[in-house]
Short mmCIF file of C-alpha atoms in Angstrom, two decimals:
data_model
loop_
_atom_site.label_atom_id
_atom_site.label_comp_id
_atom_site.label_asym_id
_atom_site.label_seq_id
_atom_site.Cartn_x
_atom_site.Cartn_y
_atom_site.Cartn_z
CA MET A 1 -111.46 83.16 110.83
CA ARG A 2 -111.15 81.94 114.42
CA ARG A 3 -113.81 79.67 115.88
CA LEU A 4 -116.87 81.60 116.99
CA ARG A 5 -117.86 81.07 120.62
CA VAL A 6 -121.59 80.36 120.86
CA LEU A 7 -123.85 79.78 123.87
CA TYR A 8 -127.28 78.20 123.52
CA LEU A 9 -129.77 79.17 126.25
CA ILE A 10 -132.81 76.93 126.67
CA ASP A 11 -135.22 75.95 129.40
CA GLN A 12 -134.58 72.21 129.20
CA VAL A 13 -132.10 69.97 127.42
CA ILE A 14 -134.34 67.04 126.56
CA ASP A 15 -135.00 64.75 123.62
CA THR A 16 -138.78 65.26 123.72
CA GLY A 17 -140.73 68.28 122.53
CA GLY A 18 -140.11 69.56 119.03
CA ALA A 19 -138.35 72.80 119.98
CA GLU A 20 -136.03 71.08 122.43
CA ARG A 21 -135.24 68.25 120.02
CA PHE A 22 -134.43 70.70 117.26
CA ALA A 23 -132.14 72.76 119.50
CA LEU A 24 -130.38 69.57 120.59
CA GLY A 25 -130.03 68.45 116.98
CA LEU A 26 -128.61 71.81 115.97
CA ALA A 27 -126.18 71.81 118.90
CA THR A 28 -124.83 68.39 117.99
CA HIS A 29 -124.44 69.17 114.27
CA LEU A 30 -122.65 72.53 114.30
CA PRO A 31 -119.17 72.04 112.79
CA ALA A 32 -116.68 71.89 115.66
CA ASP A 33 -113.88 73.33 113.52
CA ARG A 34 -115.83 76.61 113.13
CA PHE A 35 -117.71 76.92 116.43
CA GLU A 36 -117.01 76.37 120.11
CA LEU A 37 -120.47 75.62 121.45
CA TRP A 38 -121.79 75.64 125.00
CA VAL A 39 -125.37 74.89 126.09
CA CYS A 40 -126.93 76.43 129.20
CA SER A 41 -130.16 74.86 130.48
CA THR A 42 -132.13 76.95 132.97
CA ARG A 43 -134.45 74.31 134.46
CA GLY A 44 -133.57 70.75 133.55
CA ALA A 45 -131.64 68.24 131.49
CA GLU A 46 -132.16 64.55 130.73
CA PRO A 47 -129.20 62.15 130.93
CA ALA A 48 -129.73 60.82 127.38
CA ALA A 49 -129.70 64.35 125.95
CA LEU A 50 -126.61 65.29 127.95
CA GLU A 51 -124.88 62.20 126.59
CA GLN A 52 -125.56 63.43 123.06
CA LEU A 53 -123.98 66.78 123.93
CA ARG A 54 -120.93 65.10 125.45
CA ASP A 55 -120.49 62.87 122.40
CA ALA A 56 -120.50 65.99 120.22
CA GLY A 57 -117.96 67.76 122.44
CA VAL A 58 -120.47 70.39 123.59
CA ARG A 59 -120.07 71.80 127.10
CA HIS A 60 -123.15 72.07 129.31
CA VAL A 61 -124.01 74.37 132.22
CA HIS A 62 -127.17 74.02 134.31
CA LEU A 63 -128.70 76.89 136.30
CA GLY A 64 -131.19 74.88 138.37
CA ARG A 65 -134.22 77.19 138.21
CA ARG A 66 -137.39 75.79 139.77
CA GLY A 67 -139.94 78.53 139.12
CA LYS A 68 -140.59 81.85 137.40
CA LEU A 69 -139.57 83.83 140.48
CA ASP A 70 -136.35 81.89 140.90
CA VAL A 71 -134.42 84.58 139.01
CA TRP A 72 -131.41 84.76 141.30
CA ARG A 73 -130.04 81.63 139.64
CA PHE A 74 -129.35 83.70 136.52
CA ARG A 75 -126.35 85.09 138.35
CA ARG A 76 -124.44 82.02 137.13
CA LEU A 77 -125.35 82.95 133.56
CA VAL A 78 -124.11 86.50 134.16
CA ALA A 79 -120.80 85.15 135.48
CA LEU A 80 -120.51 82.75 132.55
CA LEU A 81 -121.10 85.46 129.95
CA ARG A 82 -118.65 87.87 131.57
CA HIS A 83 -115.93 85.26 131.98
CA GLN A 84 -116.21 83.34 128.69
CA ARG A 85 -116.82 86.31 126.35
CA PHE A 86 -119.08 84.55 123.86
CA ASP A 87 -119.55 86.00 120.38
CA ILE A 88 -123.15 84.78 120.08
CA LEU A 89 -125.90 84.05 122.56
CA HIS A 90 -128.65 82.04 120.85
CA ALA A 91 -131.77 81.72 123.02
CA HIS A 92 -134.55 79.22 122.29
CA MET A 93 -138.24 79.80 123.18
CA PHE A 94 -139.98 82.64 124.95
CA GLY A 95 -138.60 82.56 128.50
CA SER A 96 -135.02 82.07 127.36
CA ASN A 97 -135.52 84.67 124.63
CA LEU A 98 -136.55 87.28 127.20
CA TRP A 99 -133.83 86.55 129.75
CA GLY A 100 -131.23 85.96 127.07
CA CYS A 101 -131.86 89.34 125.48
CA LEU A 102 -131.90 91.22 128.79
CA ILE A 103 -128.84 89.53 130.30
CA GLY A 104 -126.97 89.14 127.03
CA ARG A 105 -127.19 92.82 126.27
CA ALA A 106 -126.31 93.78 129.86
CA CYS A 107 -123.21 91.58 129.59
CA ARG A 108 -122.32 93.07 126.20
CA VAL A 109 -122.57 89.90 124.13
CA PRO A 110 -122.04 91.18 120.57
CA ILE A 111 -124.77 89.07 118.91
CA VAL A 112 -128.00 87.95 120.59
CA ILE A 113 -130.38 85.71 118.65
CA ALA A 114 -133.91 84.94 119.84
CA HIS A 115 -135.63 81.86 118.42
CA GLU A 116 -139.43 81.59 118.52
CA GLN A 117 -140.96 78.13 118.10
CA THR A 118 -144.53 79.47 117.75
CA TRP A 119 -147.49 80.15 119.99
CA SER A 120 -151.15 80.97 119.39
CA TYR A 121 -150.61 84.77 119.10
CA GLU A 122 -153.97 85.16 120.85
CA GLY A 123 -154.58 86.64 124.29
CA GLU A 124 -151.55 87.20 126.53
CA PRO A 125 -151.08 90.93 125.79
CA LEU A 126 -148.00 91.05 128.03
CA ARG A 127 -146.27 88.36 125.97
CA ARG A 128 -147.11 90.17 122.73
CA TRP A 129 -145.65 93.38 124.14
CA LEU A 130 -142.50 91.68 125.42
CA ASP A 131 -141.94 89.93 122.08
CA GLY A 132 -142.41 93.11 120.10
CA HIS A 133 -140.93 95.79 122.34
CA VAL A 134 -138.29 94.00 124.39
CA ILE A 135 -137.08 90.87 122.61
CA GLY A 136 -137.75 92.34 119.16
CA ARG A 137 -135.73 95.48 119.99
CA LEU A 138 -132.85 93.89 121.90
CA ALA A 139 -132.22 90.83 119.72
CA THR A 140 -129.84 91.11 116.81
CA ARG A 141 -132.11 88.71 114.91
CA PHE A 142 -135.42 87.08 115.79
CA VAL A 143 -135.83 83.64 114.18
CA ALA A 144 -139.28 82.51 113.04
CA VAL A 145 -139.84 78.89 112.05
CA SER A 146 -142.57 79.49 109.45
CA THR A 147 -143.71 82.19 107.07
CA ARG A 148 -146.99 82.44 109.01
CA ASP A 149 -145.14 83.03 112.29
CA ALA A 150 -142.92 85.65 110.65
CA GLU A 151 -146.01 87.52 109.46
CA ARG A 152 -147.66 87.40 112.90
CA MET A 153 -144.51 88.58 114.65
CA VAL A 154 -144.66 91.74 112.55
CA THR A 155 -148.41 92.39 112.32
CA ILE A 156 -149.53 91.25 115.79
CA GLU A 157 -146.45 91.75 117.98
CA GLY A 158 -144.80 94.68 116.21
CA VAL A 159 -141.37 93.06 115.85
CA PRO A 160 -139.25 95.16 113.44
CA VAL A 161 -139.37 93.40 110.09
CA HIS A 162 -135.63 93.78 109.47
CA LYS A 163 -134.91 91.79 112.64
CA ILE A 164 -136.77 88.67 111.49
CA VAL A 165 -135.20 85.75 109.67
CA MET A 166 -137.27 82.69 108.76
CA ILE A 167 -135.50 79.34 109.21
CA PRO A 168 -137.75 76.28 109.44
CA ASN A 169 -137.08 73.34 111.72
CA ALA A 170 -135.83 70.04 110.36
CA TYR A 171 -135.97 66.29 110.60
CA VAL A 172 -133.96 65.19 113.63
CA PRO A 173 -133.57 61.39 113.76
CA ARG A 174 -134.56 59.96 117.13
CA PRO A 175 -132.40 57.51 119.04
CA GLY A 176 -134.26 54.40 120.07
CA ALA A 177 -135.75 51.21 118.72
CA SER A 178 -137.16 51.18 115.18
CA ASP A 179 -138.13 47.51 114.93
CA THR A 180 -141.20 47.49 117.19
CA ASP A 181 -144.16 45.48 115.90
CA LEU A 182 -146.89 47.93 116.92
CA ARG A 183 -149.62 46.06 115.09
CA GLY A 184 -148.59 42.88 116.86
CA GLN A 185 -148.67 44.66 120.23
CA LEU A 186 -152.20 45.91 119.50
CA GLY A 187 -153.40 42.60 118.06
CA LEU A 188 -154.04 44.13 114.63
CA GLY A 189 -153.40 42.42 111.33
CA PRO A 190 -151.74 44.17 108.37
CA GLU A 191 -155.13 44.63 106.70
CA VAL A 192 -156.59 46.71 109.58
CA PRO A 193 -156.63 50.46 108.81
CA LEU A 194 -154.48 52.21 111.42
CA LEU A 195 -154.19 55.93 112.12
CA VAL A 196 -151.23 57.10 114.22
CA VAL A 197 -150.56 60.26 116.21
CA VAL A 198 -147.25 61.28 117.79
CA ALA A 199 -147.68 64.31 120.05
CA GLN A 200 -147.37 65.78 123.49
CA LEU A 201 -150.89 65.61 124.88
CA ARG A 202 -151.45 69.30 125.54
CA PRO A 203 -154.27 71.69 124.54
CA GLN A 204 -152.44 73.03 121.45
CA LYS A 205 -152.69 69.61 119.77
CA ALA A 206 -156.53 69.64 119.89
CA LEU A 207 -156.73 65.85 119.88
CA GLU A 208 -160.32 66.05 121.09
CA VAL A 209 -161.15 67.19 117.54
CA LEU A 210 -159.64 64.01 116.14
CA LEU A 211 -161.58 61.91 118.64
CA ASP A 212 -164.77 63.73 117.62
CA ALA A 213 -163.94 62.87 113.99
CA MET A 214 -163.54 59.16 114.68
CA PRO A 215 -167.28 58.21 114.72
CA ARG A 216 -167.53 59.68 111.20
CA VAL A 217 -164.45 57.71 110.16
CA HIS A 218 -165.99 54.52 111.56
CA GLU A 219 -169.20 55.10 109.62
CA ALA A 220 -167.19 54.88 106.39
CA VAL A 221 -164.36 52.52 107.44
CA PRO A 222 -165.70 50.68 110.50
CA GLU A 223 -162.57 48.65 111.28
CA THR A 224 -160.26 51.70 111.66
CA HIS A 225 -158.06 51.92 114.76
CA LEU A 226 -156.23 54.94 116.17
CA ALA A 227 -152.93 54.77 118.13
CA ILE A 228 -151.83 57.86 120.05
CA ALA A 229 -148.18 57.97 121.17
CA GLY A 230 -147.33 60.58 123.78
CA ASP A 231 -148.24 61.80 127.21
CA GLY A 232 -149.16 65.07 128.87
CA GLU A 233 -151.68 67.11 130.79
CA CYS A 234 -154.62 66.28 128.52
CA ARG A 235 -154.31 62.50 128.61
CA ALA A 236 -156.95 61.84 131.27
CA ALA A 237 -159.47 64.13 129.56
CA LEU A 238 -158.80 62.53 126.17
CA GLU A 239 -159.21 59.03 127.58
CA ALA A 240 -162.51 60.10 129.16
CA ARG A 241 -163.70 61.57 125.86
CA SER A 242 -162.75 58.37 124.06
CA ARG A 243 -164.86 56.36 126.50
CA ALA A 244 -167.79 58.76 126.19
CA LEU A 245 -167.69 58.40 122.40
CA GLY A 246 -167.61 54.61 122.64
CA LEU A 247 -164.13 54.41 121.09
CA THR A 248 -162.33 52.50 123.84
CA ASP A 249 -161.77 49.31 121.82
CA ARG A 250 -160.39 51.16 118.80
CA VAL A 251 -158.39 54.05 120.28
CA HIS A 252 -155.11 53.08 121.92
CA PHE A 253 -153.19 55.45 124.20
CA LEU A 254 -149.59 54.25 124.01
CA GLY A 255 -147.96 56.72 126.41
CA ARG A 256 -144.55 58.20 125.82
CA ARG A 257 -142.59 56.13 123.30
CA SER A 258 -139.02 56.17 122.01
CA ASP A 259 -139.82 53.98 118.96
CA VAL A 260 -141.52 56.73 116.99
CA ASP A 261 -140.19 55.63 113.60
CA ALA A 262 -141.68 52.17 114.06
CA ILE A 263 -145.01 53.67 115.15
CA LEU A 264 -145.19 55.89 112.08
CA GLN A 265 -144.19 53.03 109.79
CA ALA A 266 -146.98 50.89 111.23
CA GLY A 267 -149.66 53.45 110.36
CA ASP A 268 -151.55 53.82 107.11
CA LEU A 269 -151.92 57.53 107.90
CA ALA A 270 -150.58 59.97 110.47
CA VAL A 271 -152.88 62.72 111.75
CA MET A 272 -152.33 66.14 113.31
CA SER A 273 -155.35 68.12 114.51
CA SER A 274 -153.49 71.06 116.10
CA ASP A 275 -154.89 74.53 116.72
CA PHE A 276 -151.47 76.05 115.99
CA GLU A 277 -147.96 74.87 115.12
CA GLY A 278 -144.57 76.20 114.10
CA THR A 279 -142.87 73.71 111.81
CA PRO A 280 -143.55 70.49 113.72
CA LEU A 281 -140.77 67.93 113.60
CA VAL A 282 -143.28 65.06 113.43
CA ALA A 283 -144.33 66.26 109.97
CA TYR A 284 -140.76 65.72 108.80
CA GLU A 285 -140.70 62.34 110.52
CA CYS A 286 -143.78 61.35 108.52
CA ILE A 287 -141.95 62.26 105.32
CA ALA A 288 -138.84 60.32 106.38
CA ASN A 289 -140.92 57.24 107.24
CA ARG A 290 -143.10 57.45 104.11
CA THR A 291 -146.28 57.88 106.17
CA PRO A 292 -148.89 60.14 104.52
CA LEU A 293 -150.05 62.97 106.78
CA VAL A 294 -153.48 64.54 107.25
CA ALA A 295 -153.10 67.78 109.20
CA THR A 296 -154.68 71.10 109.97
CA ALA A 297 -153.56 74.02 107.80
CA VAL A 298 -151.90 75.95 110.61
CA GLY A 299 -148.49 77.53 111.19
CA GLY A 300 -145.74 76.09 109.03
CA LEU A 301 -147.66 73.02 107.87
CA PRO A 302 -148.65 74.70 104.56
CA ASP A 303 -144.92 75.37 104.09
CA ILE A 304 -144.29 71.63 104.34
CA ILE A 305 -147.40 70.11 102.75
CA ASP A 306 -148.72 70.81 99.27
CA ASP A 307 -152.37 69.94 99.84
CA GLY A 308 -153.46 67.01 97.71
CA ARG A 309 -149.95 66.26 96.41
CA THR A 310 -147.70 65.68 99.44
CA GLY A 311 -150.39 65.37 102.12
CA ARG A 312 -153.82 66.65 103.04
CA LEU A 313 -154.63 69.88 104.85
CA VAL A 314 -157.95 70.78 106.46
CA ALA A 315 -159.27 73.68 108.50
CA PRO A 316 -158.69 73.50 112.26
CA ARG A 317 -161.54 72.67 114.63
CA ASP A 318 -163.55 70.89 111.90
CA PRO A 319 -164.10 67.20 112.78
CA ALA A 320 -166.20 66.60 109.65
CA ALA A 321 -163.48 67.90 107.31
CA LEU A 322 -160.81 65.97 109.17
CA ALA A 323 -162.82 62.76 108.96
CA ALA A 324 -163.50 63.27 105.26
CA ALA A 325 -159.79 63.68 104.46
CA ILE A 326 -158.91 60.60 106.52
CA VAL A 327 -161.58 58.46 104.86
CA GLU A 328 -160.58 59.70 101.42
CA LEU A 329 -157.03 58.41 101.87
CA LEU A 330 -157.90 55.26 103.80
CA ASN A 331 -160.03 54.19 100.84
CA ASP A 332 -157.27 54.84 98.28
CA PRO A 333 -154.00 52.96 98.96
CA GLY A 334 -152.57 54.03 95.62
CA ARG A 335 -153.01 57.68 96.43
CA ARG A 336 -151.44 57.20 99.85
CA ALA A 337 -148.37 55.71 98.20
CA ALA A 338 -148.22 58.54 95.65
CA ILE A 339 -148.46 61.17 98.40
CA ALA A 340 -145.68 59.53 100.41
CA ALA A 341 -143.45 59.35 97.34
CA ALA A 342 -144.11 62.98 96.36
CA ALA A 343 -143.41 64.19 99.90
CA ALA A 344 -140.10 62.31 99.94
CA GLU A 345 -138.91 64.19 96.84
CA GLY A 346 -138.34 67.30 98.97
CA GLU A 347 -136.71 65.44 101.86
CA ASP A 348 -133.27 67.04 101.39
CA GLU A 349 -134.73 70.47 102.23
CA PHE A 350 -135.75 69.28 105.69
CA THR A 351 -132.61 67.57 107.00
CA ILE A 352 -130.81 68.73 110.12
CA ALA A 353 -127.72 69.20 107.93
CA THR A 354 -129.63 71.69 105.77
CA ALA A 355 -130.96 73.56 108.81
CA THR A 356 -127.49 73.63 110.37
CA SER A 357 -126.01 75.12 107.22
CA ARG A 358 -128.59 77.92 107.36
CA PHE A 359 -127.67 78.77 110.95
CA VAL A 360 -123.95 78.56 110.17
CA ALA A 361 -124.51 81.11 107.39
CA LEU A 362 -126.51 83.36 109.74
CA TYR A 363 -123.90 83.20 112.53
CA GLU A 364 -120.98 83.88 110.22
CA GLN A 365 -122.76 86.67 108.33
CA LEU A 366 -123.59 88.44 111.58
CA ALA A 367 -120.05 87.92 112.89
CA ARG A 368 -118.55 89.49 109.76
CA THR A 369 -120.64 92.62 110.26
CA THR A 370 -120.24 92.91 114.05
CA PRO A 371 -116.94 94.58 114.98
CA ALA A 372 -116.59 92.87 118.36
CA CYS A 373 -116.58 89.45 116.61
CA THR A 374 -113.88 90.19 114.03
#
């Protein structure tokens, strides 16, 4: 079979944000002897991410959109699709899914794949309708990243069930330093209990719930510190909440960091307090770095974590339950080690190589059954 010509459409080519990192990882791991891959970014691209694409031999096109109404820039995508005659257009995330389906079908791309990385599935009736009645009808396949998302796409959005394929995200190793001495930077000895968070500081992550849990944690384990790596729109509000709760000396806002592996390795526990998730890449990073994870039982996290055996899951928006799970593991080093070891047993299922093989199978199966691709 000849090499299939594939175009990835995504808002930004960056090495931050789980969805973007996964798309970049997938793009750089597709076998070059079976696929000719291009990536089209609509709004932005970071030099480090573009370097990864160049090293993998992936061609990149940038549209230069600056806002939602800046639709005329899609004319370059139209010209690209008509001239290059791709077999597959694989769009990532809602905006690209919508435009990719509309433009891809208008330009007669044989296979159009939409890839949803999760959302709350609450409110936003227009988005629900567009997912179910536009993207869900026009896409050849609609990828969900968790069983929970796949269910909601059918029951809430009305996406045809035969269009949906569930393929979880994967562990994508990060470039950057891995030998940082975080405890040394914070002035903490090895005996000090340390919780770590790696997240974009946005409302979805509900980090205010974790901050509200910290006074309960300190009642049981007074010396506990919390390090939060990441930046975003909620940082100022979270710092203010930390001050109001009297946590300033024991909660450390690290900002955006590239040494995530070292941060996770420094922690006794990692914590996620999200309101919703797809299959978050940081959960896989915890497994890879042997850092036990306490998380909310949302989205794809129950697909990754077997509660009590490979991590701990609690209900969202429950600071008391979150604190109890944290304290339980902080007080039991042996159980933390057992959880980390049990989680690592399933590590091969979450590699980028495994995820790539699943998409290779999907692409080639669809190409075999689509006349224009044969």
